[in-house]
Tab-separated table of C-alpha atoms (C1' of nucleotides) in Angstrom:
chain	number	residue	atom	x	y	z
U	1	MET	CA	10.433	35.160	41.607
U	2	ARG	CA	8.500	33.425	44.142
U	3	GLU	CA	7.092	30.055	44.530
U	4	GLU	CA	4.299	31.379	42.484
U	5	ASP	CA	5.904	29.911	39.515
U	6	SER	CA	5.962	26.466	40.842
U	7	ASN	CA	2.629	27.067	42.400
U	8	TRP	CA	0.864	27.604	39.247
U	9	PHE	CA	2.078	24.294	38.217
U	10	ALA	CA	1.046	22.752	41.452
U	11	ARG	CA	-2.475	23.974	41.298
U	12	TRP	CA	-2.422	23.144	37.730
U	13	GLU	CA	-2.398	19.533	38.496
U	14	ASP	CA	-4.346	20.045	41.613
U	15	GLU	CA	-7.614	21.111	40.266
U	16	LEU	CA	-8.133	18.459	37.815
U	17	PRO	CA	-11.605	17.429	37.030
U	18	PRO	CA	-12.148	13.941	35.806
U	19	PRO	CA	-11.129	13.293	32.280
U	20	GLU	CA	-14.689	12.738	31.338
U	21	GLU	CA	-15.328	16.321	32.083
U	22	LEU	CA	-12.847	17.664	29.738
U	23	MET	CA	-13.642	15.414	26.939
U	24	PRO	CA	-15.369	18.050	24.900
U	25	LEU	CA	-12.223	19.340	23.543
U	26	SER	CA	-12.702	20.468	20.099
U	27	GLN	CA	-10.408	22.299	17.915
U	28	THR	CA	-11.384	22.450	14.426
U	29	LEU	CA	-8.364	23.490	12.566
U	30	ILE	CA	-7.252	25.930	10.074
U	31	THR	CA	-8.995	29.149	10.121
U	32	PRO	CA	-11.047	29.447	6.983
U	33	ASP	CA	-9.330	32.449	5.612
U	34	LEU	CA	-6.034	30.957	6.249
U	35	ALA	CA	-7.027	27.788	4.639
U	36	ILE	CA	-8.096	29.606	1.596
U	37	ALA	CA	-4.998	31.656	1.584
U	38	PHE	CA	-3.029	28.506	1.448
U	39	ASP	CA	-5.327	26.845	-0.900
U	40	ILE	CA	-5.947	24.275	1.693
U	41	PRO	CA	-9.167	22.447	1.313
U	42	SER	CA	-10.820	23.319	4.518
U	43	PRO	CA	-13.101	20.814	6.091
U	44	HIS	CA	-15.999	22.950	5.244
U	45	THR	CA	-14.562	25.131	2.671
U	46	PRO	CA	-16.791	24.919	-0.292
U	47	THR	CA	-15.248	23.869	-3.460
U	48	ALA	CA	-14.207	27.429	-3.749
U	49	ALA	CA	-13.336	26.578	-7.280
U	50	ALA	CA	-10.395	28.754	-6.710
U	51	THR	CA	-8.040	26.509	-8.417
U	52	ALA	CA	-5.157	28.805	-8.579
U	53	THR	CA	-5.538	32.397	-7.736
U	54	PRO	CA	-2.495	33.331	-5.811
U	55	THR	CA	-2.413	36.788	-7.157
U	56	THR	CA	-5.761	37.737	-5.835
U	57	PRO	CA	-6.332	36.185	-2.510
U	58	ASN	CA	-9.797	37.445	-2.056
U	59	HIS	CA	-10.990	35.972	1.111
U	60	HIS	CA	-14.348	37.299	1.872
U	61	LEU	CA	-15.718	34.184	3.251
U	62	HIS	CA	-16.637	34.326	6.840
U	63	HIS	CA	-17.027	30.725	7.343
U	64	HIS	CA	-16.813	30.010	10.928
U	65	GLN	CA	-15.170	26.882	11.907
U	66	GLN	CA	-18.106	25.091	13.206
U	67	PRO	CA	-17.577	22.286	15.649
U	68	GLN	CA	-16.519	19.842	13.164
U	69	GLN	CA	-17.935	16.574	14.121
U	70	PRO	CA	-15.030	14.544	15.260
U	71	GLN	CA	-14.971	11.644	13.030
U	72	PRO	CA	-15.677	8.418	14.821
U	73	PRO	CA	-12.615	6.525	15.808
U	74	SER	CA	-13.540	3.674	13.636
U	75	ASN	CA	-14.215	5.763	10.701
U	76	PRO	CA	-11.326	5.541	8.353
U	77	SER	CA	-13.044	7.689	5.839
U	78	PRO	CA	-10.960	10.647	4.988
U	79	SER	CA	-13.773	13.009	4.418
U	80	HIS	CA	-11.622	15.992	4.010
U	81	GLN	CA	-8.241	17.516	4.113
U	82	GLN	CA	-6.657	15.555	1.396
U	83	GLN	CA	-8.598	16.701	-1.441
U	84	PRO	CA	-7.044	15.689	-4.662
U	85	SER	CA	-5.548	18.337	-6.747
U	86	SER	CA	-8.035	21.087	-6.872
U	87	GLY	CA	-7.879	21.225	-10.553
U	88	GLY	CA	-4.751	22.458	-12.163
U	89	ASP	CA	-2.275	20.928	-9.907
U	90	PHE	CA	0.740	19.017	-10.813
U	91	ALA	CA	1.204	16.036	-8.702
U	92	ASP	CA	4.896	16.234	-8.438
U	93	SER	CA	5.031	14.298	-5.277
U	94	GLY	CA	2.178	12.106	-6.022
U	95	ASP	CA	3.368	8.689	-6.763
U	96	LEU	CA	6.724	7.708	-5.689
U	97	GLY	CA	6.252	4.141	-4.788
U	98	SER	CA	3.135	3.236	-6.602
U	99	GLY	CA	4.338	4.308	-9.930
U	100	ALA	CA	0.972	5.026	-11.333
U	101	ALA	CA	-0.016	8.294	-12.783
U	102	GLY	CA	-3.508	9.617	-12.748
U	103	GLU	CA	-4.928	7.449	-10.065
U	104	GLU	CA	-8.397	7.955	-8.850
U	105	PRO	CA	-8.351	8.720	-5.200
U	106	ALA	CA	-11.671	7.042	-4.882
U	107	ARG	CA	-11.934	6.447	-1.175
U	108	THR	CA	-8.756	4.934	-0.090
U	109	LEU	CA	-6.655	7.910	-0.465
U	110	LYS	CA	-3.240	7.668	0.947
U	111	ARG	CA	-3.019	10.090	3.695
U	112	PRO	CA	-0.333	12.607	2.948
U	113	ARG	CA	2.381	13.073	5.403
U	114	LEU	CA	1.045	14.697	8.437
U	115	VAL	CA	3.033	17.672	9.445
U	116	TRP	CA	3.361	17.993	13.122
U	117	THR	CA	3.655	21.651	13.623
U	118	PRO	CA	4.684	22.913	17.040
U	119	GLN	CA	1.196	24.031	17.715
U	120	LEU	CA	-0.280	20.778	16.765
U	121	HIS	CA	2.180	19.120	19.006
U	122	LYS	CA	1.250	21.567	21.664
U	123	ARG	CA	-2.240	20.329	21.487
U	124	PHE	CA	-0.965	16.873	21.654
U	125	VAL	CA	1.000	17.613	24.764
U	126	ASP	CA	-1.905	19.367	26.319
U	127	ALA	CA	-4.146	16.476	25.627
U	128	VAL	CA	-1.676	14.087	27.097
U	129	ALA	CA	-1.204	16.303	30.078
U	130	HIS	CA	-4.872	16.488	30.663
U	131	LEU	CA	-5.355	12.859	30.320
U	132	GLY	CA	-2.446	11.864	32.389
U	133	ILE	CA	0.233	9.497	31.399
U	134	LYS	CA	-1.870	6.558	32.223
U	135	ASN	CA	-4.739	7.564	30.093
U	136	ALA	CA	-2.563	9.016	27.503
U	137	VAL	CA	-3.229	6.453	24.913
U	138	PRO	CA	-3.364	7.174	21.252
U	139	LYS	CA	-7.043	6.726	21.024
U	140	THR	CA	-7.880	8.952	23.914
U	141	ILE	CA	-5.439	11.542	22.872
U	142	MET	CA	-6.752	11.532	19.415
U	143	GLN	CA	-10.273	11.936	20.642
U	144	LEU	CA	-9.332	14.618	23.034
U	145	MET	CA	-7.532	16.551	20.452
U	146	SER	CA	-10.470	16.399	18.175
U	147	VAL	CA	-8.330	17.383	15.329
U	148	ASP	CA	-9.947	16.495	12.158
U	149	GLY	CA	-7.867	14.337	9.999
U	150	LEU	CA	-5.843	13.215	12.892
U	151	THR	CA	-5.862	9.517	13.177
U	152	ARG	CA	-4.838	7.176	15.873
U	153	GLU	CA	-1.847	6.172	13.887
U	154	ASN	CA	-0.657	9.700	13.806
U	155	VAL	CA	-1.041	10.138	17.472
U	156	ALA	CA	0.443	6.802	18.262
U	157	SER	CA	3.466	7.521	16.243
U	158	HIS	CA	3.950	10.890	17.698
U	159	LEU	CA	3.230	9.655	21.139
U	160	GLN	CA	5.966	7.208	20.713
U	161	LYS	CA	8.415	9.837	19.793
U	162	TYR	CA	7.195	12.011	22.539
U	163	ARG	CA	7.766	9.347	25.111
U	164	LEU	CA	11.219	8.803	23.892
U	165	TYR	CA	11.831	12.456	24.114
U	166	LEU	CA	10.589	12.578	27.661
U	167	LYS	CA	12.694	9.682	28.634
U	168	ARG	CA	15.656	11.185	27.065
U	169	MET	CA	15.100	14.426	28.811
U	170	GLN	CA	14.683	12.906	32.190
U	171	GLY	CA	18.186	11.706	32.076
U	172	LEU	CA	19.433	15.097	31.241
U	173	SER	CA	17.189	17.280	33.252
U	174	ALA	CA	18.967	17.863	36.461
U	175	ALA	CA	18.596	21.565	36.662
U	176	GLY	CA	14.922	22.316	36.571
U	177	PRO	CA	14.298	23.537	33.141
U	178	GLY	CA	11.612	25.681	34.609
U	179	GLY	CA	10.612	26.893	31.261
U	180	GLY	CA	10.387	23.447	29.995
U	181	GLY	CA	12.715	23.637	27.127
U	182	ALA	CA	13.478	26.777	25.333
U	183	GLY	CA	14.869	28.525	28.343
U	184	GLY	CA	16.970	25.652	29.350
U	185	GLY	CA	18.788	25.751	26.158
U	186	GLY	CA	20.579	22.727	25.052
U	187	SER	CA	17.849	20.261	25.723
U	188	ASP	CA	17.130	20.055	22.146
U	189	ALA	CA	18.805	17.573	20.036
U	190	ALA	CA	18.312	17.458	16.377
U	191	THR	CA	15.336	15.269	16.858
U	192	ASP	CA	13.891	17.250	19.639
U	193	HIS	CA	13.207	20.514	18.100
U	194	LEU	CA	9.579	19.957	17.813
U	195	PHE	CA	9.247	18.874	21.382
U	196	ALA	CA	11.362	21.692	22.593
U	197	SER	CA	8.765	24.058	21.332
U	198	SER	CA	6.217	22.824	23.710
U	199	PRO	CA	6.387	23.172	27.456
U	200	VAL	CA	6.524	19.795	28.958
U	201	PRO	CA	4.382	19.441	32.027
U	202	ALA	CA	6.381	18.553	35.045
U	203	HIS	CA	4.454	15.399	35.609
U	204	PHE	CA	5.756	14.023	32.453
U	205	LEU	CA	9.119	13.912	33.977
U	206	HIS	CA	7.636	12.795	37.205
U	207	PRO	CA	5.570	9.786	36.598
U	208	ALA	CA	5.752	9.050	40.257
U	209	ALA	CA	4.150	12.303	41.199
U	210	ALA	CA	1.312	11.727	38.863
U	211	ALA	CA	0.976	8.177	40.005
U	212	ALA	CA	0.864	9.328	43.581
U	213	GLY	CA	-2.109	11.484	42.843
U	214	GLY	CA	-3.645	8.592	41.097
U	215	ARG	CA	-5.741	10.936	39.165
U	216	PRO	CA	-5.403	12.081	35.687
U	217	ASN	CA	-4.279	15.524	34.991
U	218	SER	CA	-6.457	18.038	33.522
U	219	GLU	CA	-6.657	21.677	33.361
U	220	HIS	CA	-8.797	24.438	32.175
U	221	PHE	CA	-7.319	24.433	28.859
U	222	LEU	CA	-5.326	27.366	27.837
U	223	PRO	CA	-6.443	29.397	24.941
U	224	PHE	CA	-6.268	27.310	21.919
U	225	VAL	CA	-4.653	28.153	18.766
U	226	SER	CA	-6.077	27.662	15.450
U	227	VAL	CA	-3.294	26.103	13.671
U	228	PRO	CA	-3.498	24.786	10.254
U	229	ALA	CA	-2.460	21.248	10.574
U	230	MET	CA	-1.935	21.009	6.982
U	231	HIS	CA	-0.809	17.873	5.439
U	232	HIS	CA	1.770	17.515	2.899
U	233	GLN	CA	0.028	17.603	-0.271
U	234	GLN	CA	1.237	18.460	-3.604
U	235	HIS	CA	1.116	22.080	-2.764
U	236	HIS	CA	4.749	22.607	-2.830
U	237	HIS	CA	4.983	25.424	-5.166
U	238	GLN	CA	1.503	26.474	-4.413
U	239	MET	CA	2.420	26.827	-0.881
U	240	ALA	CA	4.987	29.346	-1.811
U	241	ALA	CA	2.519	31.287	-3.798
U	242	ALA	CA	-0.064	31.105	-1.125
U	243	ALA	CA	2.458	32.095	1.431
U	244	ALA	CA	3.435	35.041	-0.590
U	245	GLY	CA	-0.140	36.090	-0.875
U	246	ALA	CA	-0.739	35.649	2.772
U	247	ALA	CA	2.362	37.532	3.606
U	248	ALA	CA	1.232	40.273	1.383
U	249	MET	CA	-1.976	40.605	3.286
U	250	GLN	CA	-0.490	40.471	6.666
U	251	HIS	CA	2.577	38.704	7.633
U	252	VAL	CA	1.298	35.311	8.111
U	253	GLN	CA	3.815	33.481	10.049
U	254	LEU	CA	2.397	30.173	9.461
U	255	GLN	CA	4.876	27.621	10.374
U	256	GLN	CA	4.439	25.379	7.534
U	257	GLN	CA	7.135	23.156	8.666
U	258	PHE	CA	9.045	22.831	5.518
U	259	HIS	CA	10.745	19.835	6.755
U	260	ARG	CA	13.396	18.077	4.851
U	261	GLN	CA	10.873	17.049	2.403
U	262	ALA	CA	12.929	19.188	0.195
U	263	SER	CA	15.245	16.263	0.030
U	264	GLY	CA	14.902	15.878	-3.622
U	265	HIS	CA	12.526	18.618	-4.344
U	266	PHE	CA	13.604	22.077	-3.667
U	267	GLY	CA	17.034	22.996	-2.635
U	268	SER	CA	18.400	19.936	-1.095
U	269	PRO	CA	21.852	20.495	0.207
U	270	PRO	CA	23.933	17.387	-0.023
U	271	ASN	CA	25.109	17.984	3.434
U	272	GLY	CA	21.832	17.377	5.000
U	273	HIS	CA	21.632	20.905	6.058
U	274	PHE	CA	18.986	22.884	4.478
U	275	GLU	CA	17.875	26.363	4.264
U	276	HIS	CA	14.378	27.444	3.734
U	277	ALA	CA	14.585	30.238	1.366
U	278	PHE	CA	11.533	32.337	1.121
U	279	MET	CA	9.789	31.946	4.360
U	280	SER	CA	12.650	31.730	6.641
U	281	ARG	CA	13.191	35.393	6.642
U	282	GLN	CA	9.790	36.598	5.896
U	283	GLN	CA	8.999	37.164	9.473
U	284	PRO	CA	10.492	40.039	11.294
U	285	PRO	CA	9.276	39.615	14.822
U	286	PRO	CA	7.209	42.620	15.635
U	287	GLN	CA	5.161	42.571	18.757
U	288	ASN	CA	2.089	42.665	16.715
U	289	GLN	CA	2.440	39.201	15.498
U	290	GLN	CA	-0.316	38.004	17.606
U	291	GLN	CA	-2.546	40.782	16.626
U	292	GLN	CA	-1.988	40.053	13.067
U	293	PHE	CA	-2.603	36.477	13.630
U	294	ASN	CA	-5.707	37.364	15.472
U	295	ARG	CA	-6.952	39.363	12.664
U	296	MET	CA	-6.362	36.469	10.495
U	297	GLY	CA	-8.763	34.462	12.459
U	298	GLY	CA	-11.322	37.132	11.973
U	299	GLY	CA	-14.262	35.484	13.598
U	300	VAL	CA	-12.182	33.302	15.756
U	301	ALA	CA	-11.405	34.736	19.089
U	302	GLY	CA	-8.857	34.130	21.707
U	303	TYR	CA	-5.480	33.422	20.351
U	304	ALA	CA	-2.562	33.302	22.571
U	305	GLU	CA	-0.313	30.459	22.711
U	306	ASP	CA	3.141	31.416	21.757
U	307	MET	CA	2.890	33.833	24.532
U	308	GLU	CA	3.502	31.027	26.844
U	309	SER	CA	6.638	29.796	25.298
U	310	ALA	CA	7.780	33.266	24.666
U	311	ASN	CA	7.695	34.612	28.151
U	312	ALA	CA	8.289	31.300	29.741
U	313	SER	CA	11.488	30.788	27.950
U	314	GLY	CA	12.652	34.106	29.099
U	315	ALA	CA	13.467	35.933	25.993
U	316	ARG	CA	14.872	33.897	23.305
U	317	LYS	CA	12.734	32.773	20.539
U	318	VAL	CA	10.048	35.216	19.953
U	319	LEU	CA	7.837	32.900	18.188
U	320	THR	CA	7.673	29.217	18.061
U	321	LEU	CA	9.034	29.363	14.664
U	322	PHE	CA	10.802	26.162	14.119
U	323	PRO	CA	14.514	25.717	14.159
U	324	THR	CA	16.157	28.957	13.630
U	325	GLY	CA	19.316	27.241	14.414
U	326	ASP	CA	20.839	27.803	11.084
U	327	ASP	CA	23.910	29.766	10.615
V	1	DC	C1'	-8.925	-4.503	19.130
V	2	DG	C1'	-5.632	-1.367	21.027
V	3	DC	C1'	-1.292	-0.119	22.531
V	4	DG	C1'	3.832	-0.279	22.044
V	5	DA	C1'	7.851	-0.479	19.468
V	6	DA	C1'	10.259	-1.639	15.096
V	7	DA	C1'	10.673	-1.358	10.306
V	8	DT	C1'	9.950	1.022	6.105
V	9	DA	C1'	8.975	4.916	3.161
V	10	DT	C1'	9.432	9.569	1.944
O	1	DC	C1'	19.158	12.182	7.555
O	2	DA	C1'	15.081	13.107	9.942
O	3	DT	C1'	10.373	12.497	10.254
O	4	DA	C1'	6.090	10.198	9.484
O	5	DT	C1'	3.818	6.116	8.035
O	6	DT	C1'	3.184	1.434	8.249
O	7	DT	C1'	3.782	-3.133	10.097
O	8	DC	C1'	4.553	-6.524	13.667
O	9	DG	C1'	4.119	-8.299	18.233
O	10	DC	C1'	1.951	-8.443	22.660
DNA sequence: CGCGAAATAT
DNA sequence: CATATTTCGC
């Protein structure tokens, strides 16, 4: 309990190389095995042809996530991620507004709902932090994140929410949250849970401080996390199967973010409250979580991200598993 | 053309 | 109902 704590933050923003320097931020996404486990069409995952094999999740592929070429900003070509049903898939959530069945996804495929998982948001926050509020514009953030499939729209939208969240928090942050969110407890409204999962750099609440420096923030990025930024496809039930398989292998605590999408699909409580059935309890928090996760990555090295929130928050949520705030 | 916020869809 | 997507305005 020394100033060390605040110091790390101070130096954090102190040794900030120009944004140009930290441009090469690349995080591919989804570890191959994981992707396969979830039947997620990985950017480079071959057609696997594994239409539906939840019972035998044989993942022997050692495909390393190669530096996926960040698609040019002006390249609206969804080259991956939203692969149409991989064969025997029911498109239960396919057309809701169009009203056309059996449409050919040709090229203009509607991008499925992007699921902003805490980790993905973490990256977002990091990118913004490194860029600085001033440079934190959708385009730059998007480029910095280098998340395949992520488009400016996505970032812009999220950025918007994020700003609102920051603003909201400023008004309520009198006692230094220190931990940023989790530790503070109570800084999370219903809409804030996602943001609460990610430590908010002090500068965000202190535009003046950042402005005083006049230089963008940047940092030697913390260890990244390979997080499957999976989109909402028609994998609903598949997801469950895949999850089960994954869990069978090693407790994969993939926060799939089963958001309210269930509203009209799975169990959709009329109240508005929901309860994720299967996965919600599938994760007893052992200390080996990370190890297991690491193993998952296989070839990928260096995973440690929840660690931050975990110890920073003090000792509340073990993992950044989304809202556990159910009864 | 890009960012910012609002409106709409899911 | 919340969240993400899309649209509108600057």
